[in-house]
Structure formats: C-alpha cells, structure tokens
Short mmCIF file of C-alpha atoms in Angstrom, two decimals:
data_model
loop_
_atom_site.label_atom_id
_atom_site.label_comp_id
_atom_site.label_asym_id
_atom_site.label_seq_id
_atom_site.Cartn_x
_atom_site.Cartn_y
_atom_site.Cartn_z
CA UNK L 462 -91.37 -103.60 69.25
CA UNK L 463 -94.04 -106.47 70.51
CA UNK L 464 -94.81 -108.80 67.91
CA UNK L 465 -98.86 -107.14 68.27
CA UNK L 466 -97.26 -104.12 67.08
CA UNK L 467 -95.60 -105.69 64.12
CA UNK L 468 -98.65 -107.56 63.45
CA UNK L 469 -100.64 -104.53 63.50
CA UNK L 470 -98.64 -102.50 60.96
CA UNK L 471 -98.88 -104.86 58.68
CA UNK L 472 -102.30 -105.95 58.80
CA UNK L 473 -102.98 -102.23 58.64
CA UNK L 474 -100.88 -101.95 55.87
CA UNK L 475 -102.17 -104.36 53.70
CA UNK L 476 -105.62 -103.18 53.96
CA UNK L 477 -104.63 -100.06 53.17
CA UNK L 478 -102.30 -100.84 50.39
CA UNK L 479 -105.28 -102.81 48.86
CA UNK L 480 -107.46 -100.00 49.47
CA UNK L 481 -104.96 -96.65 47.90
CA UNK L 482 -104.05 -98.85 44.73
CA UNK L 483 -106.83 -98.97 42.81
CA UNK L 484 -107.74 -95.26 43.81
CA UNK L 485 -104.24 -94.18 42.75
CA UNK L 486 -104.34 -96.02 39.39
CA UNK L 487 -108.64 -94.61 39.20
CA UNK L 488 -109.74 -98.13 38.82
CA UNK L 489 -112.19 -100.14 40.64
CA UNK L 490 -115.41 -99.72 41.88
CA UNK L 491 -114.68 -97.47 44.83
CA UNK L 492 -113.20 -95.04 42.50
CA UNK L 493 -116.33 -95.21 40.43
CA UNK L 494 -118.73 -94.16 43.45
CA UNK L 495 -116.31 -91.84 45.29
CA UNK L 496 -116.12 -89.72 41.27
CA UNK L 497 -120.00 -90.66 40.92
CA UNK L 498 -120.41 -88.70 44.01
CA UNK L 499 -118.61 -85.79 43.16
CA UNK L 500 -114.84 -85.80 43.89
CA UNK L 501 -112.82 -85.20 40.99
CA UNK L 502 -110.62 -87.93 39.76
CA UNK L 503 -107.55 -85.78 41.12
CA UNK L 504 -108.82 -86.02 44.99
CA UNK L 505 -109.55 -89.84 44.63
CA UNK L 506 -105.86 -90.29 43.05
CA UNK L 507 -104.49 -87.92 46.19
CA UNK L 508 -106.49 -90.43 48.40
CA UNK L 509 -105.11 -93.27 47.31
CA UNK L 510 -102.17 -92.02 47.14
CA UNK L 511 -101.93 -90.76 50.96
CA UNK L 512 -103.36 -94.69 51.52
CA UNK L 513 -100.69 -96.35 50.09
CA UNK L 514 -97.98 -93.81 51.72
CA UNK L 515 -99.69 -94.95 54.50
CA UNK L 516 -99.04 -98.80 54.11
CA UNK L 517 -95.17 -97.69 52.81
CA UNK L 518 -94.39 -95.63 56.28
CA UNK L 519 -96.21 -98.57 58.51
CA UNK L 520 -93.66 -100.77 56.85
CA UNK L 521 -90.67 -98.80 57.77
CA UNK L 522 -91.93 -97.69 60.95
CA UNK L 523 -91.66 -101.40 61.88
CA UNK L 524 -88.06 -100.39 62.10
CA UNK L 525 -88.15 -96.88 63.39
CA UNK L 526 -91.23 -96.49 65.56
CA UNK L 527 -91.89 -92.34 65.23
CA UNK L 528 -92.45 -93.05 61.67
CA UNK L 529 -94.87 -95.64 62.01
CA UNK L 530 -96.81 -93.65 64.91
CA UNK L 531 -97.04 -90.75 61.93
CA UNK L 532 -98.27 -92.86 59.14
CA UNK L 533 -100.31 -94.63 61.83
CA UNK L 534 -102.29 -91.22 62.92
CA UNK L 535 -101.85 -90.45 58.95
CA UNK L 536 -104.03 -93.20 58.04
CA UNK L 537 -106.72 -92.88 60.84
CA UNK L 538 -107.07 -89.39 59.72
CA UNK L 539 -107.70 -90.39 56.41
CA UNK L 540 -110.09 -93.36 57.61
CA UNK L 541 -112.20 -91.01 59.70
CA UNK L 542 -112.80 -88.96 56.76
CA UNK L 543 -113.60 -92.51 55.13
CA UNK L 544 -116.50 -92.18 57.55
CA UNK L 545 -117.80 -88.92 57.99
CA UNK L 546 -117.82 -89.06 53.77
CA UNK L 547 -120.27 -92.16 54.52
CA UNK L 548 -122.27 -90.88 56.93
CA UNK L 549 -122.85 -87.55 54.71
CA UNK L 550 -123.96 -89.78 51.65
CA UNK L 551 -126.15 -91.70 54.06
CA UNK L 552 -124.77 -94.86 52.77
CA UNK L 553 -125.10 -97.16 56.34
CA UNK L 554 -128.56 -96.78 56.15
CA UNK L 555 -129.27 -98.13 52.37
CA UNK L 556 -128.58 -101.96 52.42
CA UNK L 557 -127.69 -101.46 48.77
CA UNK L 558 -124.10 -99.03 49.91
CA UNK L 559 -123.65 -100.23 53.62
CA UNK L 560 -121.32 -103.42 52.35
CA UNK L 561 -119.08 -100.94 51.09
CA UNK L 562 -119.28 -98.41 53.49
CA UNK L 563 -118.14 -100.83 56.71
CA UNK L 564 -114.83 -101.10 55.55
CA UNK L 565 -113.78 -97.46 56.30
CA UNK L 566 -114.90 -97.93 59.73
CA UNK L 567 -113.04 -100.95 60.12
CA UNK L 568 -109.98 -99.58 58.83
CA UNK L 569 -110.63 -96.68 61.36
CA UNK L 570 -110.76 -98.50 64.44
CA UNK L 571 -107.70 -100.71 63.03
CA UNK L 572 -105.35 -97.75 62.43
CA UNK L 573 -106.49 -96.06 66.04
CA UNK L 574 -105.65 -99.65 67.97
CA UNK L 575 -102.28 -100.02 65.83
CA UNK L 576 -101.19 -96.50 66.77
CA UNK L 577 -102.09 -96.98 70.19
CA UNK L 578 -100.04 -100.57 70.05
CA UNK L 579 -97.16 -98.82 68.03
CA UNK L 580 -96.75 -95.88 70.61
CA UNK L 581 -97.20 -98.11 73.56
CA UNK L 582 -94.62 -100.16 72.65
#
C-alpha cells in the first residue's frame, strides 16, 4: 500500500470517526438539526453508527485492502446522502446552514479520492 493510501484512510477515518460519534451517542449539534429536521433519533444513531464502522474498516483495511475499498465506497455512500439531504433542505444557499453543510461534501470527495487511492494501489 503507498503511503497516500495510508494517509488517506486515516485522514478519512478520523473525520469520520469525529463525525459518527456524537450521532451515535445523539449529542451535538448535528444531531440536533438532522432530529429538528425530521429523522428520528433511531436513523441519526444508525448514521453514526455506519460513520464510525466506516472509520473502524478504513483502519483495518490499511492491512487488508478489499476491506478498506468496502468501507471506503461505504462511507462515500453515506457522504453523498450527506449531500443530497443538504441540497433538499436548501441549506448551501442560507449563509446561516452552509458552514455546516460543506463538510459532507468534503467528506464526499475525500472518501471517493481515498477509494480510488486504496483500489489503485
């Protein structure tokens, strides 16, 4: 594995990790707007959940790749619903929700480049 690939999986990780935990533990104030908006407390907790299984399998898959590719698509599947939930809610056009609205398409792009990196490698 090239040391971009490692890099990658655990940058991704990390973000992700940071993101799932408060969702899984229904804390923070992204679980207060994604419940304000009407998910139930049981979706955000799945969604955090599938985050930080996310980070756990980019961790491992630093040692076997196929795993890593998985969690890798896992996690950009979950990121691009990150977005289209965004877009829906119309949140990167108010200047009041756009700050926390970015970050899902950052983590998209991130987790399509690191599975890209992971299977090219």
């Amino acid at each position: 594995m090239t040391i971009a690939a490692v890099v990658l999986a655990i940058v991704l990780a990390l973000f992700s990790a940071f993101a799932g935990v408060p969702k899984a533990g229904l804390k923070g104030p992204a679980t207060e707007m994604l419940t304000g908006r009407g998910l139930s407390a049981n979706l955000v907790r799945f969604i955090g959940a599938a985050e930080v299984a996310g980070a756990i399998g980019l961790l491992i898959g630093i040692a076997w790749h196929p795993l890593g590719i998985a969690a890798g698509i896992g996690l950009a599947i979950v990121f691009a619903g990150a977005v289209i939930f965004h877009v829906r809610h119309g949140d990167f056009s108010d200047p009041e929700t756009r700050g926390g609205s970015v970050p899902s398409i950052v983590a998209l792009v991130l987790a399509v480049v690191t599975v890209i990196v992971l299977a090219a490698a």
